[in-house]
mmCIF file of C-alpha atoms in Angstrom:
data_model
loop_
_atom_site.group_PDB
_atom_site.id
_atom_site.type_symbol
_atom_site.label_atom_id
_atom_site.label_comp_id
_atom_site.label_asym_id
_atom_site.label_seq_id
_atom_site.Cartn_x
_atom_site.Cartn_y
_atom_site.Cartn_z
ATOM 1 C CA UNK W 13 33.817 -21.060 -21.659
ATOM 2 C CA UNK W 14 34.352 -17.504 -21.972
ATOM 3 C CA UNK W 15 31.773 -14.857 -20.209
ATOM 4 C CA UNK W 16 30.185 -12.700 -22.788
ATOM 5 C CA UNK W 17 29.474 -9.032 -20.809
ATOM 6 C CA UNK W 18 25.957 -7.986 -20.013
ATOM 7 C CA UNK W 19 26.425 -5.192 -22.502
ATOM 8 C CA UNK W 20 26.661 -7.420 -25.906
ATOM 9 C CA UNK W 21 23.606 -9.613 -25.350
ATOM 10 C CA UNK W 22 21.881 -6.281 -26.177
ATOM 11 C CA UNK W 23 21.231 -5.023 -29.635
ATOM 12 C CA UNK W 24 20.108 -2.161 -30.347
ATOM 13 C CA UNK W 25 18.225 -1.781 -33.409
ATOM 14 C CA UNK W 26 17.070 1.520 -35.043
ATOM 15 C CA UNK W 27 14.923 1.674 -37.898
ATOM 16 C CA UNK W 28 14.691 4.833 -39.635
ATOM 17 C CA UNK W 29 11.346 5.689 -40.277
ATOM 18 C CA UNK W 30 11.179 8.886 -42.949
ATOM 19 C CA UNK W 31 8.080 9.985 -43.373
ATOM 20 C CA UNK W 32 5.872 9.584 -46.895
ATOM 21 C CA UNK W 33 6.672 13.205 -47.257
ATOM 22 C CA UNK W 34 3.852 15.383 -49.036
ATOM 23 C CA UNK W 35 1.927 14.582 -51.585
ATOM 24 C CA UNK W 36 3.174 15.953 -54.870
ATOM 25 C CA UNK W 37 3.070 17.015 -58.493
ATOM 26 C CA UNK W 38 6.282 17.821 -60.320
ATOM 27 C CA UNK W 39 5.269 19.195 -63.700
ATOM 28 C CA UNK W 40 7.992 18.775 -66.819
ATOM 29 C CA UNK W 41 8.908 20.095 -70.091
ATOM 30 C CA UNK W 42 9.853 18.236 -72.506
ATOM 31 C CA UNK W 43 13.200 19.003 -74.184
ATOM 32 C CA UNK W 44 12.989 19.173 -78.286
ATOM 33 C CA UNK W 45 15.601 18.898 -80.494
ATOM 34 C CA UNK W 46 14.705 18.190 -83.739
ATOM 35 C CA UNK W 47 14.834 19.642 -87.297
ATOM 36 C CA UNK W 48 13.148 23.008 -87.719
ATOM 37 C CA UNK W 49 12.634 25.138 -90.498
ATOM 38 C CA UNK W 50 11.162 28.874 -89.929
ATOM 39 C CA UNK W 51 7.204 28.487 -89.841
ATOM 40 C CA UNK W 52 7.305 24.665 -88.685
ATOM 41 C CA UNK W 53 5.147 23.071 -85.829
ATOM 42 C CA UNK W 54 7.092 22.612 -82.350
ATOM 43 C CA UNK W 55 4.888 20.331 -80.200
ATOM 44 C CA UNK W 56 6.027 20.452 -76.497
ATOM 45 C CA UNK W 57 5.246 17.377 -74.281
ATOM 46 C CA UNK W 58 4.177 18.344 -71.244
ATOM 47 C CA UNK W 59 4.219 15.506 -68.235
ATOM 48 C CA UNK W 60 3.023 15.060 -64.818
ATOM 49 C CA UNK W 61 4.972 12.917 -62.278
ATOM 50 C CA UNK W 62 3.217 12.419 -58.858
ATOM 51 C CA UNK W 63 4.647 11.978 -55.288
ATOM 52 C CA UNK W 64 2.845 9.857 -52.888
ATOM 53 C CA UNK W 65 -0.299 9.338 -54.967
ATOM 54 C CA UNK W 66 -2.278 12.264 -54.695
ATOM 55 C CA UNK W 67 -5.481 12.608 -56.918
ATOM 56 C CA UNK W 68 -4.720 15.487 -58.604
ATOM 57 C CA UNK W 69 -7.900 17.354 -60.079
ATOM 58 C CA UNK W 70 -6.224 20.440 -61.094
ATOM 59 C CA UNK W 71 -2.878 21.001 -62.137
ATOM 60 C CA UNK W 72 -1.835 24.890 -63.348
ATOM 61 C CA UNK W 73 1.565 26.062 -64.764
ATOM 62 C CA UNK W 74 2.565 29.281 -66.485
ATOM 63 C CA UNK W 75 5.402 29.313 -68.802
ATOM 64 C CA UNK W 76 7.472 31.805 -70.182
ATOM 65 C CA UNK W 77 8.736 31.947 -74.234
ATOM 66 C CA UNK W 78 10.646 34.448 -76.332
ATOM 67 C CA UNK W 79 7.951 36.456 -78.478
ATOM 68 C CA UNK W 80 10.166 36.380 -81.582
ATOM 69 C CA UNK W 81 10.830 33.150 -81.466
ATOM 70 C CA UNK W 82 7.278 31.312 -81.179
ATOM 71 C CA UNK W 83 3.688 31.806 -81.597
ATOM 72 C CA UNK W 84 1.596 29.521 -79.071
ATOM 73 C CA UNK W 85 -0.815 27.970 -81.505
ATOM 74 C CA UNK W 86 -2.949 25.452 -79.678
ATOM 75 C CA UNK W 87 -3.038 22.321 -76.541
ATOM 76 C CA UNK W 88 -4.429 18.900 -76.535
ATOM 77 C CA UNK W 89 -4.758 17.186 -73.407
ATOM 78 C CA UNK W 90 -2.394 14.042 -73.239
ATOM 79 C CA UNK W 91 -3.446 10.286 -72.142
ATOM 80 C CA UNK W 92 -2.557 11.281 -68.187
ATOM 81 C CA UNK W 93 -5.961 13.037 -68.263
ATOM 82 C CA UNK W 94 -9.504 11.477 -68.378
ATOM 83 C CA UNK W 95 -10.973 13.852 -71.267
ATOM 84 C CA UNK W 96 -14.616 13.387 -69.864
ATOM 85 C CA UNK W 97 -15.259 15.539 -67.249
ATOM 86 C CA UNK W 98 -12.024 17.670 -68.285
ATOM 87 C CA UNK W 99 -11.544 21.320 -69.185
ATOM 88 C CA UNK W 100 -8.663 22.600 -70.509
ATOM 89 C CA UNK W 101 -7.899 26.467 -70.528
ATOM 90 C CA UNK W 102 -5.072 28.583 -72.164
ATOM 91 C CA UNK W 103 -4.662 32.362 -72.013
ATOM 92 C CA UNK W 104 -1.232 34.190 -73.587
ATOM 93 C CA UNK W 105 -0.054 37.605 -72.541
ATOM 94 C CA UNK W 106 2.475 39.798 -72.836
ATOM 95 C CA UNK W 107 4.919 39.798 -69.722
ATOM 96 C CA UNK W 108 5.220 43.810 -69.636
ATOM 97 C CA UNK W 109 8.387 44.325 -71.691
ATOM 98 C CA UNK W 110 7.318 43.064 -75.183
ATOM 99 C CA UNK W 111 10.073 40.244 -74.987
ATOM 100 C CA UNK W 112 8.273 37.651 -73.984
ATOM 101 C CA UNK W 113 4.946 35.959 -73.940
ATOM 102 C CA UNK W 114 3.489 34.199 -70.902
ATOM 103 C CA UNK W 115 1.278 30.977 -71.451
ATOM 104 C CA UNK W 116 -1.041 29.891 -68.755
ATOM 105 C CA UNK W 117 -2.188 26.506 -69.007
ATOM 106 C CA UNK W 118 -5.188 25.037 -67.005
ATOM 107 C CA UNK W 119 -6.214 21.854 -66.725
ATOM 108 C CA UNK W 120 -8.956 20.160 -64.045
ATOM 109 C CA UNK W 121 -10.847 17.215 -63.990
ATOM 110 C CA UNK W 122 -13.585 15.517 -62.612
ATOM 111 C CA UNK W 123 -11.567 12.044 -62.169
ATOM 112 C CA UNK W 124 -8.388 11.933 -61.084
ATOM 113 C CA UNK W 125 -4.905 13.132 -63.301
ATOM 114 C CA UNK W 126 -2.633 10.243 -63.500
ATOM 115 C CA UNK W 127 1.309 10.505 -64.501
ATOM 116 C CA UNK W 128 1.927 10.699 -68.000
ATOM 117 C CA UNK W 129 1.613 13.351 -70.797
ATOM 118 C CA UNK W 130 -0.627 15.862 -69.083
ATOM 119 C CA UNK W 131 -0.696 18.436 -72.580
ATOM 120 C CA UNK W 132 0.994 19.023 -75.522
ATOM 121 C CA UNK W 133 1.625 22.569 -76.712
ATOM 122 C CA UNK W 134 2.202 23.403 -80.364
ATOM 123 C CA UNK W 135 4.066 26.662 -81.101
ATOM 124 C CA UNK W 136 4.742 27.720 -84.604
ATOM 125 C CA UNK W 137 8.564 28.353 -85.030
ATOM 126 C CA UNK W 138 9.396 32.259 -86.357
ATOM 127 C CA UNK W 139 10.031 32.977 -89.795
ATOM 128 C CA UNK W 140 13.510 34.711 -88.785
ATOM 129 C CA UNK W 141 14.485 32.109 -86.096
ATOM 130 C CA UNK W 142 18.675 30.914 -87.112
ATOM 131 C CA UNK W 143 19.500 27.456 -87.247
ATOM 132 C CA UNK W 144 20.747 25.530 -83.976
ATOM 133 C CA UNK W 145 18.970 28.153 -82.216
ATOM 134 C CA UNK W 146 18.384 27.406 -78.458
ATOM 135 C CA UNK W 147 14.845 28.264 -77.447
ATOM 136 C CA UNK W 148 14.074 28.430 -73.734
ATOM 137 C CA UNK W 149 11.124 27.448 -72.216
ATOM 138 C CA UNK W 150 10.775 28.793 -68.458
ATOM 139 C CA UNK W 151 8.481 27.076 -66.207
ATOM 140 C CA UNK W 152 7.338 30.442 -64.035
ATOM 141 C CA UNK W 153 4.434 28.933 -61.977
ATOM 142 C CA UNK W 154 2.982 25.561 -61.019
ATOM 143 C CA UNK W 155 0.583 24.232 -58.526
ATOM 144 C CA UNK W 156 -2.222 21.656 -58.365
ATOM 145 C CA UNK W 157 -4.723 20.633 -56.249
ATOM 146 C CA UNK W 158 -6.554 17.470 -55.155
ATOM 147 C CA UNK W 159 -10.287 16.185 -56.060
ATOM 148 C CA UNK W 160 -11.470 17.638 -53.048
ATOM 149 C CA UNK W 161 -9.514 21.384 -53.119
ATOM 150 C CA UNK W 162 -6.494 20.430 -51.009
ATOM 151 C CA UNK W 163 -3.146 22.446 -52.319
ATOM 152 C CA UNK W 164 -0.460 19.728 -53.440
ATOM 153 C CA UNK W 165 3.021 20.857 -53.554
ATOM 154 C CA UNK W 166 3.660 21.111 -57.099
ATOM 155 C CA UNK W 167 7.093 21.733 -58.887
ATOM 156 C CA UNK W 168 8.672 22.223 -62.413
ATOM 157 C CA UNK W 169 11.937 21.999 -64.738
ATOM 158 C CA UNK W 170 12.489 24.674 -67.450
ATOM 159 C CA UNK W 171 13.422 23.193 -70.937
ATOM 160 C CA UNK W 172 14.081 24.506 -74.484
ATOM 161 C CA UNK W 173 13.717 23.872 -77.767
ATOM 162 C CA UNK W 174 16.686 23.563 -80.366
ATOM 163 C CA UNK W 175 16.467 24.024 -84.369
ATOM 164 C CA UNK W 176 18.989 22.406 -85.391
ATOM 165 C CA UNK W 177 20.020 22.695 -88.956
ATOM 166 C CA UNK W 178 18.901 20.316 -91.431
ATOM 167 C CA UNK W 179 22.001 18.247 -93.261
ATOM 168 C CA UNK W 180 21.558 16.171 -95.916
ATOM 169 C CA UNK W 181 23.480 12.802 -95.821
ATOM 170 C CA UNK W 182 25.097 11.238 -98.618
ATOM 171 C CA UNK W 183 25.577 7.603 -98.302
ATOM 172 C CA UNK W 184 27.450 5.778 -101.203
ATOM 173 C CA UNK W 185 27.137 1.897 -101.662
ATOM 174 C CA UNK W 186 30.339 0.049 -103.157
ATOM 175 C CA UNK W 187 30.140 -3.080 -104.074
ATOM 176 C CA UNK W 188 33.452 -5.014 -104.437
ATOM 177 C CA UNK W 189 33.453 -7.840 -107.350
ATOM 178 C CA UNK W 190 36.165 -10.211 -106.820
#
């Protein structure tokens, strides 16, 4: 029988441990494409995705749209927030230039925000908007904070909304006879 060295009947295991990382919010518009005419409704889902299961009790973002392209009309929370002991505040201004309009959206709670749709936003679509226009959304400023007033580290994606033009579709039935 062979002699297996000292050194072999050793092994070393590592385990990597990573840590849970911070507790997060990342805080998403939803992309629209759809058919738009000028003066239509554009609603704008608005989600909330948490990282390591914070309970989020206020969540804030400010977002950034072209002035003549959109006029913010209203918000209605979505099913991620508990609407008793909610209150949900928006405020539009100009951004300094007269090009765009800033939307700051504020949302807390007495219970905890889950993930899901945290608001929808409805914007009326501009009477000269073109067709397949690209509108952009930018997402500016986020953060949130726990039920008890910790900051969570909060982040967000920037999305737009596309008009695209409306074709009509002929579709012809044949019918063969034999």
């Amino acid at each position: 029988m062979k002699s297996i060295p000292l050194a072999f009947l050793f092994v070393l295991v590592i385990v990597v441990v990573s840590p849970q990382g911070v507790p997060g919010v990342n805080i998403d518009f939803g992309v629209l494409v759809d058919t738009f005419t000028q003066g239509d409704t554009a609603e704008v889902p608005v989600t909330v995705v948490t990282r390591n299961d914070p309970q989020v009790g206020l969540v804030v973002f400010e977002m950034a749209f072209p002035a003549t392209s959109l006029s913010f009309t209203d918000a209605v929370l979505g099913g991620a927030v508990d609407v008793q002991g909610a209150k949900l505040n928006t405020q539009v201004r100009d951004d300094g230039d007269g090009e765009r309009k800033i939307l700051r959206v504020e949302i807390s709670s007495t219970s905890s925000i889950n993930q899901g749709l945290l608001v929808t936003l409805s914007f009326e679509i501009s009477q000269e908007i073109a067709a397949n226009h690209d509108i952009q959304l930018e997402n500016l400023i986020q953060s949130a904070k726990s039920l008890d007033g910790n900051d969570l580290a909060a982040r967000g994606l920037s999305r737009s909304i596309t008009s695209n033009e409306f074709i009509p579709a002929c579709f012809f039935l044949s019918l063969i006879h034999i």
